[in-house]
Amino acid sequence: MGDQAQLLPGTLDLLILRAVSLGPLHGYGILLRIGQISGNALLIEQGALYPGLFRLVRQGLLKANWGTSENNRRAKFYELTAAGRRRLREETDSWNRLATAIGTALAVQPEEI
Amino acid sequence: MRLLDSLRLIGGKLFRRPATNGEMEEELRSHIEHRADDLERAGVTRAEAQRRARVEFGGYEHYRQESYEATGGHFFERLRQDVRYGSRVLAKSPGFTVVAVVTLALAIGANAVVFSMLNGLVLRPLNVPRSQSLVAIGQRDGVPMQSYPDYLDLRERNRSFDDVIAYQITRAGLNTGRTAIPSWVYEASGNYFDALGIQPYLGRFFHRSDEHGENSSPYIVLSYAYWLSHFDGDRAAVGRTIQLNKHPYTILGVAPQEFRGTELFFAPDFWVPMIDQEHVDGWSTLKSRGTRDAELIGLLKTGVTPAQATADLNSVAVYLSKTYPKDDDRTSFKLARPGLAGDMLGGPVRAFLGGLTALAALILLAACANLGSLFAARAADRSKEIALRLALGSSRRRILRQLLTEAVLVSLMGGAAGVLGSVLLLRWLSAWRPVPDFPIRLPVSPDAHVYGVALLLAVASGILFGVVPVRQVLRANPYEVVKAGSAASTGRRMTVRDLLLVVQIAICGVLVTSSLVAVRGLVRSLHSNFGFAPQGAVLVDTDLDMAGYSGDQVPVMQRRAIDAVAAIPGVTAAAIIDRSPLSLGWSSDVVFKDSTTDTKVSNAAAEAMKYCISPGYFHAAGTILLAGRPLTWHDDKAAPRVAIVNEEFARKVFGSVRDAVGKYFKTVSARIQVVGIVENGKYKTLTEDQQPAMFFPVLQSPTSSTTMVVRSKDSPQQTVTALNDTLRKLDPGLPFAIKTWPKEMDSALFASRAATMSLGVLGLLGAMLAVTGIFGMAAYSVSKRLRELGIRIALGAQRSEVLRAALGRACRLLVFGSAVGLALGLAATRLLSLIVYQASPRDPLVLCGVVLIMLLLGLVAAWIPAQRALAADPLMLLREE
């Protein structure tokens, strides 16, 4: 566990949107998907997912429906709304810009100045 | 309403959770089950899998709460929760709740009452359609009266008013068939109702077109209240003919219930046209330009400012003073707010109410300070509960919200109780007639404004005192509190809270001192020497002109009445005076030394109270004749003019009392011999400086205004009945009012009684506040130092030492505050002596009383905390923490 990175504030929402964009998922599924697509490199306490989910639903970025899971249990499935898709695009762009900028800044060598 | 709702919700919510909440729980549980499924697949037992899944999930309650908040829109939901929790907590400590609610009820009730008065007398305009355009037209010096001829000129010559009305208040005898009753009347100009825009409730009003010269308009319009009380609300009353001062008048109509005349303090029984003044008053001033006796109200034209109107009126004034230099020289007009005798009463009323408002606000502030410290004490008591809640994941915001909700809950309950109390008090005040037989009215029934203000005050004060413990909660560190118990540090310096308490106790001290002084003054004034003995005497108050007597008929009728009454078995004395001393109104005249030749006012030796009496008056009134002879029936028109004077008169005009008998003095019109000296007395008010007074024989100075003083061996009730029968037999058309003299004295004692009463109430309020204040402070310090006290007890401290440690500070504050209050109170009695008879601060009884009361208050307030301090069980305390 020691090599897992702490999430930056605000990035959990982006990860949730991204995970759900790949297909409808229930809460536990979202967590698994994030682990899968991030190579299990991120530390997320399981319960911390839910306030984020409810927040996104309230903002109209996700919608939720009750259904039956692959384990044959009742679970609530989340999927992106149109607004959610748009938000994911915007957030991805702005994250990429930020990451590039910071990456570039950190990669600068003394002789390049 | 709100309380009911929340009660219902409390009931409902104990048994079921809202749907969203249940759904959320199901989702979270589903998550844990899914995780457990995975773990089970990896080879763990089901039970172990579930345990590990729960651990991995993290703080279940915390995330559930956070998720719940993330769904948003829970304001009312949370409010309900807080209210529910708050009511449960409050119900758990009824003592605290009752003290808090009662404190607030008193403070908010006092404010509601004062605001209603302010609302009724200052803020609310006259109850007529275009009240905003109404202005009273008075003299420049503030006197609100004009003469009728000037009124006509003003009405015709101004360009600023749609109309100008005139009215005056007077008394007349109304006979509806059997007996005549003295009643209060507005004589009003013909355009009165039309200009004000009032519609009749029944029948019609009189109009300007009904005026065809003097006594041409024999109509009256009843007020709604009078119609109900004297005509039983009979619709057939309209059109009936009644006798007004023995003249036939027709009832034209009834005014609507909400219209009660154009003076806030005076609600008339009915209105008559002013043009009939001679019928109503017995004389007419309609043609006398110098007699200013009518009040004027103008209805401003749309767009005309009061300044423009004043300029316009004063151009009329220039015309008047040029045309009628004798009566209207240098006349000038000023506008005022109508309703309080122009603005003559406005100034004092506003000043009085302003003072009351400030005092009431002070009381509310003190109450808030008290409750603030009470709540702080409670927050300290509850610091463990709060720490536990913080540790379990509750946010500080949530806890503060809850505490604030609790405070507002208390303040709303207090506000509701206060408003209820004040409504009862105001109802009583509105119906109260402080002076018998005089239509004084306090228009102070509460309206929506009052309720609004009370609600606002309640919520505001709830937030105000709810905020006091905030810092304490914000600073609370759950780990420290749980570990070590409440912080045991006790500050030795003076805090703001201490200062507030001292101020409060001082205010209380002032109020207690002044109310004691006032009560002593009242008691003394009831037993002081008035110069007559009201006990056991009955007064018959009438005016013979109301029964149509005039000129020489008046003394004849007075003599007949005296003889008839004197013949009643049991009656020991009967005599008349034009107006009993210490009743409303008086007359006085300037007098001159016999040697003065030029009788102009600047040469006067004194201004003396003037009374006209029949022989036997001093005997009937119980006034002691010190020297000379009493008046007799031989002191009539044919005899030389004589008078009896009081000691003060003799001293002032003749320089000595002893040899004044037989000497002469002058009035503007006559030379009069003094035949007797009577003791000094009170004439206008109880607190007046000693006034000179003179008593003329009624046969030499006839007066139709008649008050008969009767003494009898029988009880006052029997005397009243016998008097009633006798006088009815004498003249069925004579309106009169019979009451005992002590009752009549109510009007003289009114000011000091009212002052005593309001000071008493305020003193009580102040005392309550001081008690809760000291209680709050003592309870707080005891609860903070309970552990220390326990240790002291464990180490063998005596009870007195424990008490000193626990309550020493509260006692010091109490003593300090009381001393300040007592000093201020004694200083304030100087002011009091203006209204209260013989208010003397240097009264040992008052001083002892104040000290005793303050001690008692302190004892009452400190009792419960002291018990608690003494009961501190070191074992229990140490085990607990």
mmCIF file of N, CA and C in Angstrom, chain B residues 314-393:
data_model
loop_
_atom_site.group_PDB
_atom_site.id
_atom_site.type_symbol
_atom_site.label_atom_id
_atom_site.label_comp_id
_atom_site.label_asym_id
_atom_site.label_seq_id
_atom_site.Cartn_x
_atom_site.Cartn_y
_atom_site.Cartn_z
ATOM 1 N N ASN B 314 -50.111 81.751 6.448
ATOM 2 C CA ASN B 314 -49.615 82.973 7.054
ATOM 3 C C ASN B 314 -49.911 84.209 6.214
ATOM 4 N N SER B 315 -50.165 84.018 4.910
ATOM 5 C CA SER B 315 -50.640 85.171 4.148
ATOM 6 C C SER B 315 -52.071 85.498 4.571
ATOM 7 N N VAL B 316 -52.839 84.453 4.927
ATOM 8 C CA VAL B 316 -54.176 84.715 5.483
ATOM 9 C C VAL B 316 -54.018 85.409 6.845
ATOM 10 N N ALA B 317 -53.013 84.988 7.605
ATOM 11 C CA ALA B 317 -52.785 85.586 8.923
ATOM 12 C C ALA B 317 -52.502 87.080 8.803
ATOM 13 N N VAL B 318 -51.746 87.465 7.771
ATOM 14 C CA VAL B 318 -51.459 88.885 7.561
ATOM 15 C C VAL B 318 -52.763 89.651 7.345
ATOM 16 N N TYR B 319 -53.632 89.050 6.521
ATOM 17 C CA TYR B 319 -54.932 89.671 6.271
ATOM 18 C C TYR B 319 -55.714 89.804 7.575
ATOM 19 N N LEU B 320 -55.705 88.717 8.371
ATOM 20 C CA LEU B 320 -56.479 88.713 9.612
ATOM 21 C C LEU B 320 -55.973 89.783 10.578
ATOM 22 N N SER B 321 -54.646 89.862 10.720
ATOM 23 C CA SER B 321 -54.144 90.813 11.714
ATOM 24 C C SER B 321 -54.355 92.250 11.252
ATOM 25 N N LYS B 322 -54.400 92.454 9.936
ATOM 26 C CA LYS B 322 -54.672 93.808 9.439
ATOM 27 C C LYS B 322 -56.139 94.169 9.636
ATOM 28 N N THR B 323 -57.016 93.192 9.365
ATOM 29 C CA THR B 323 -58.447 93.480 9.389
ATOM 30 C C THR B 323 -59.003 93.481 10.807
ATOM 31 N N TYR B 324 -58.470 92.603 11.666
ATOM 32 C CA TYR B 324 -58.995 92.521 13.033
ATOM 33 C C TYR B 324 -57.850 92.734 14.029
ATOM 34 N N PRO B 325 -57.286 93.928 14.070
ATOM 35 C CA PRO B 325 -56.099 94.148 14.910
ATOM 36 C C PRO B 325 -56.382 93.877 16.395
ATOM 37 N N LYS B 326 -57.646 94.068 16.801
ATOM 38 C CA LYS B 326 -57.936 93.908 18.221
ATOM 39 C C LYS B 326 -57.744 92.449 18.674
ATOM 40 N N ASP B 327 -58.223 91.496 17.855
ATOM 41 C CA ASP B 327 -58.192 90.090 18.256
ATOM 42 C C ASP B 327 -57.065 89.299 17.603
ATOM 43 N N ASP B 328 -56.692 89.684 16.404
ATOM 44 C CA ASP B 328 -55.781 88.843 15.648
ATOM 45 C C ASP B 328 -54.432 89.493 15.411
ATOM 46 N N ASP B 329 -54.076 90.435 16.281
ATOM 47 C CA ASP B 329 -52.799 91.101 16.117
ATOM 48 C C ASP B 329 -51.668 90.078 16.187
ATOM 49 N N ARG B 330 -50.784 90.131 15.219
ATOM 50 C CA ARG B 330 -49.608 89.253 15.176
ATOM 51 C C ARG B 330 -49.971 87.760 15.216
ATOM 52 N N THR B 331 -51.101 87.433 14.600
ATOM 53 C CA THR B 331 -51.454 86.015 14.502
ATOM 54 C C THR B 331 -50.538 85.325 13.498
ATOM 55 N N SER B 332 -50.211 84.089 13.805
ATOM 56 C CA SER B 332 -49.385 83.322 12.878
ATOM 57 C C SER B 332 -49.661 81.842 13.097
ATOM 58 N N PHE B 333 -49.560 81.057 12.022
ATOM 59 C CA PHE B 333 -49.990 79.650 12.121
ATOM 60 C C PHE B 333 -48.838 78.672 11.964
ATOM 61 N N LYS B 334 -49.037 77.525 12.527
ATOM 62 C CA LYS B 334 -48.043 76.465 12.423
ATOM 63 C C LYS B 334 -48.776 75.144 12.240
ATOM 64 N N LEU B 335 -48.215 74.273 11.417
ATOM 65 C CA LEU B 335 -48.853 72.968 11.209
ATOM 66 C C LEU B 335 -48.278 71.946 12.194
ATOM 67 N N ALA B 336 -49.096 70.959 12.526
ATOM 68 C CA ALA B 336 -48.642 69.913 13.443
ATOM 69 C C ALA B 336 -49.312 68.615 13.049
ATOM 70 N N ARG B 337 -48.827 67.544 13.606
ATOM 71 C CA ARG B 337 -49.480 66.249 13.396
ATOM 72 C C ARG B 337 -50.799 66.252 14.132
ATOM 73 N N PRO B 338 -51.866 65.861 13.492
ATOM 74 C CA PRO B 338 -53.148 65.857 14.199
ATOM 75 C C PRO B 338 -53.259 64.656 15.129
ATOM 76 N N GLY B 339 -54.120 64.750 16.109
ATOM 77 C CA GLY B 339 -54.426 63.584 16.935
ATOM 78 C C GLY B 339 -54.047 63.722 18.394
ATOM 79 N N LEU B 340 -53.048 64.554 18.685
ATOM 80 C CA LEU B 340 -52.647 64.707 20.083
ATOM 81 C C LEU B 340 -52.761 66.181 20.483
ATOM 82 N N ALA B 341 -53.970 66.707 20.392
ATOM 83 C CA ALA B 341 -54.227 68.118 20.679
ATOM 84 C C ALA B 341 -53.234 68.981 19.912
ATOM 85 N N GLY B 342 -53.305 68.895 18.589
ATOM 86 C CA GLY B 342 -52.266 69.500 17.775
ATOM 87 C C GLY B 342 -51.014 68.751 18.120
ATOM 88 N N ASP B 343 -49.995 69.462 18.551
ATOM 89 C CA ASP B 343 -48.839 68.707 19.010
ATOM 90 C C ASP B 343 -48.576 69.001 20.477
ATOM 91 N N MET B 344 -49.586 69.567 21.133
ATOM 92 C CA MET B 344 -49.366 69.977 22.513
ATOM 93 C C MET B 344 -49.040 68.773 23.395
ATOM 94 N N LEU B 345 -49.778 67.673 23.159
ATOM 95 C CA LEU B 345 -49.498 66.462 23.929
ATOM 96 C C LEU B 345 -48.424 65.630 23.259
ATOM 97 N N GLY B 346 -48.182 65.928 21.966
ATOM 98 C CA GLY B 346 -47.247 65.101 21.205
ATOM 99 C C GLY B 346 -45.873 65.056 21.826
ATOM 100 N N GLY B 347 -45.363 66.227 22.223
ATOM 101 C CA GLY B 347 -44.018 66.296 22.794
ATOM 102 C C GLY B 347 -43.868 65.410 24.017
ATOM 103 N N PRO B 348 -44.671 65.662 25.055
ATOM 104 C CA PRO B 348 -44.557 64.833 26.262
ATOM 105 C C PRO B 348 -44.807 63.355 25.993
ATOM 106 N N VAL B 349 -45.799 63.063 25.155
ATOM 107 C CA VAL B 349 -46.116 61.654 24.890
ATOM 108 C C VAL B 349 -44.922 60.976 24.241
ATOM 109 N N ARG B 350 -44.335 61.673 23.238
ATOM 110 C CA ARG B 350 -43.192 61.073 22.555
ATOM 111 C C ARG B 350 -42.012 60.911 23.514
ATOM 112 N N ALA B 351 -41.787 61.937 24.360
ATOM 113 C CA ALA B 351 -40.661 61.854 25.296
ATOM 114 C C ALA B 351 -40.864 60.693 26.260
ATOM 115 N N PHE B 352 -42.082 60.593 26.781
ATOM 116 C CA PHE B 352 -42.394 59.530 27.736
ATOM 117 C C PHE B 352 -42.213 58.159 27.094
ATOM 118 N N LEU B 353 -42.777 58.024 25.879
ATOM 119 C CA LEU B 353 -42.678 56.728 25.212
ATOM 120 C C LEU B 353 -41.248 56.428 24.794
ATOM 121 N N GLY B 354 -40.521 57.482 24.422
ATOM 122 C CA GLY B 354 -39.112 57.281 24.076
ATOM 123 C C GLY B 354 -38.364 56.715 25.270
ATOM 124 N N GLY B 355 -38.604 57.315 26.441
ATOM 125 C CA GLY B 355 -37.960 56.826 27.657
ATOM 126 C C GLY B 355 -38.333 55.383 27.938
ATOM 127 N N LEU B 356 -39.638 55.104 27.802
ATOM 128 C CA LEU B 356 -40.103 53.737 28.052
ATOM 129 C C LEU B 356 -39.455 52.757 27.093
ATOM 130 N N THR B 357 -39.376 53.184 25.799
ATOM 131 C CA THR B 357 -38.792 52.297 24.792
ATOM 132 C C THR B 357 -37.351 51.979 25.147
ATOM 133 N N ALA B 358 -36.608 53.024 25.546
ATOM 134 C CA ALA B 358 -35.208 52.814 25.900
ATOM 135 C C ALA B 358 -35.106 51.839 27.070
ATOM 136 N N LEU B 359 -35.973 52.046 28.055
ATOM 137 C CA LEU B 359 -35.949 51.189 29.238
ATOM 138 C C LEU B 359 -36.281 49.743 28.865
ATOM 139 N N ALA B 360 -37.285 49.608 28.013
ATOM 140 C CA ALA B 360 -37.694 48.260 27.612
ATOM 141 C C ALA B 360 -36.574 47.587 26.821
ATOM 142 N N ALA B 361 -35.931 48.359 25.943
ATOM 143 C CA ALA B 361 -34.836 47.792 25.150
ATOM 144 C C ALA B 361 -33.714 47.350 26.086
ATOM 145 N N LEU B 362 -33.457 48.178 27.091
ATOM 146 C CA LEU B 362 -32.422 47.862 28.077
ATOM 147 C C LEU B 362 -32.753 46.547 28.772
ATOM 148 N N ILE B 363 -34.014 46.390 29.112
ATOM 149 C CA ILE B 363 -34.442 45.174 29.800
ATOM 150 C C ILE B 363 -34.247 43.962 28.903
ATOM 151 N N LEU B 364 -34.595 44.136 27.617
ATOM 152 C CA LEU B 364 -34.428 43.019 26.691
ATOM 153 C C LEU B 364 -32.949 42.667 26.551
ATOM 154 N N LEU B 365 -32.119 43.710 26.473
ATOM 155 C CA LEU B 365 -30.675 43.475 26.356
ATOM 156 C C LEU B 365 -30.164 42.733 27.585
ATOM 157 N N ALA B 366 -30.604 43.204 28.740
ATOM 158 C CA ALA B 366 -30.184 42.553 29.986
ATOM 159 C C ALA B 366 -30.634 41.101 29.981
ATOM 160 N N ALA B 367 -31.876 40.881 29.497
ATOM 161 C CA ALA B 367 -32.383 39.509 29.451
ATOM 162 C C ALA B 367 -31.511 38.659 28.533
ATOM 163 N N CYS B 368 -31.118 39.244 27.389
ATOM 164 C CA CYS B 368 -30.282 38.501 26.450
ATOM 165 C C CYS B 368 -28.935 38.186 27.096
ATOM 166 N N ALA B 369 -28.373 39.163 27.806
ATOM 167 C CA ALA B 369 -27.088 38.942 28.470
ATOM 168 C C ALA B 369 -27.213 37.784 29.450
ATOM 169 N N ASN B 370 -28.332 37.815 30.204
ATOM 170 C CA ASN B 370 -28.591 36.740 31.167
ATOM 171 C C ASN B 370 -28.642 35.396 30.516
ATOM 172 N N LEU B 371 -29.476 35.348 29.467
ATOM 173 C CA LEU B 371 -29.672 34.061 28.816
ATOM 174 C C LEU B 371 -28.376 33.623 28.162
ATOM 175 N N GLY B 372 -27.621 34.614 27.681
ATOM 176 C CA GLY B 372 -26.318 34.284 27.117
ATOM 177 C C GLY B 372 -25.475 33.552 28.137
ATOM 178 N N SER B 373 -25.425 34.089 29.370
ATOM 179 C CA SER B 373 -24.572 33.397 30.349
ATOM 180 C C SER B 373 -25.192 32.079 30.796
ATOM 181 N N LEU B 374 -26.537 32.047 30.822
ATOM 182 C CA LEU B 374 -27.182 30.758 31.136
ATOM 183 C C LEU B 374 -26.812 29.707 30.097
ATOM 184 N N PHE B 375 -26.867 30.116 28.831
ATOM 185 C CA PHE B 375 -26.567 29.163 27.763
ATOM 186 C C PHE B 375 -25.092 28.783 27.778
ATOM 187 N N ALA B 376 -24.250 29.773 28.120
ATOM 188 C CA ALA B 376 -22.824 29.461 28.197
ATOM 189 C C ALA B 376 -22.589 28.445 29.313
ATOM 190 N N ALA B 377 -23.297 28.652 30.438
ATOM 191 C CA ALA B 377 -23.162 27.720 31.554
ATOM 192 C C ALA B 377 -23.593 26.326 31.129
ATOM 193 N N ARG B 378 -24.652 26.290 30.366
ATOM 194 C CA ARG B 378 -25.137 24.992 29.907
ATOM 195 C C ARG B 378 -24.172 24.354 28.928
ATOM 196 N N ALA B 379 -23.637 25.201 28.039
ATOM 197 C CA ALA B 379 -22.696 24.654 27.066
ATOM 198 C C ALA B 379 -21.512 24.056 27.805
ATOM 199 N N ALA B 380 -21.107 24.721 28.908
ATOM 200 C CA ALA B 380 -19.998 24.185 29.697
ATOM 201 C C ALA B 380 -20.410 22.858 30.322
ATOM 202 N N ASP B 381 -21.655 22.822 30.840
ATOM 203 C CA ASP B 381 -22.152 21.581 31.415
ATOM 204 C C ASP B 381 -22.188 20.485 30.367
ATOM 205 N N ARG B 382 -22.474 20.873 29.161
ATOM 206 C CA ARG B 382 -22.675 19.888 28.098
ATOM 207 C C ARG B 382 -21.410 19.663 27.294
ATOM 208 N N SER B 383 -20.282 20.185 27.792
ATOM 209 C CA SER B 383 -19.084 20.101 26.971
ATOM 210 C C SER B 383 -18.734 18.652 26.660
ATOM 211 N N LYS B 384 -19.083 17.738 27.564
ATOM 212 C CA LYS B 384 -18.783 16.328 27.309
ATOM 213 C C LYS B 384 -19.608 15.793 26.165
ATOM 214 N N GLU B 385 -20.889 16.152 26.207
ATOM 215 C CA GLU B 385 -21.782 15.694 25.143
ATOM 216 C C GLU B 385 -21.299 16.231 23.803
ATOM 217 N N ILE B 386 -20.928 17.535 23.822
ATOM 218 C CA ILE B 386 -20.492 18.158 22.580
ATOM 219 C C ILE B 386 -19.198 17.500 22.095
ATOM 220 N N ALA B 387 -18.281 17.246 23.039
ATOM 221 C CA ALA B 387 -17.015 16.619 22.662
ATOM 222 C C ALA B 387 -17.269 15.242 22.060
ATOM 223 N N LEU B 388 -18.207 14.528 22.659
ATOM 224 C CA LEU B 388 -18.515 13.194 22.167
ATOM 225 C C LEU B 388 -19.056 13.269 20.745
ATOM 226 N N ARG B 389 -19.919 14.248 20.536
ATOM 227 C CA ARG B 389 -20.502 14.382 19.199
ATOM 228 C C ARG B 389 -19.433 14.751 18.185
ATOM 229 N N LEU B 390 -18.521 15.641 18.603
ATOM 230 C CA LEU B 390 -17.434 16.015 17.697
ATOM 231 C C LEU B 390 -16.595 14.787 17.369
ATOM 232 N N ALA B 391 -16.305 13.982 18.400
ATOM 233 C CA ALA B 391 -15.464 12.814 18.208
ATOM 234 C C ALA B 391 -16.137 11.797 17.299
ATOM 235 N N LEU B 392 -17.465 11.744 17.345
ATOM 236 C CA LEU B 392 -18.186 10.773 16.530
ATOM 237 C C LEU B 392 -18.370 11.262 15.097
ATOM 238 N N GLY B 393 -17.817 12.430 14.791
ATOM 239 C CA GLY B 393 -17.823 12.847 13.402
ATOM 240 C C GLY B 393 -18.812 13.944 13.076
#
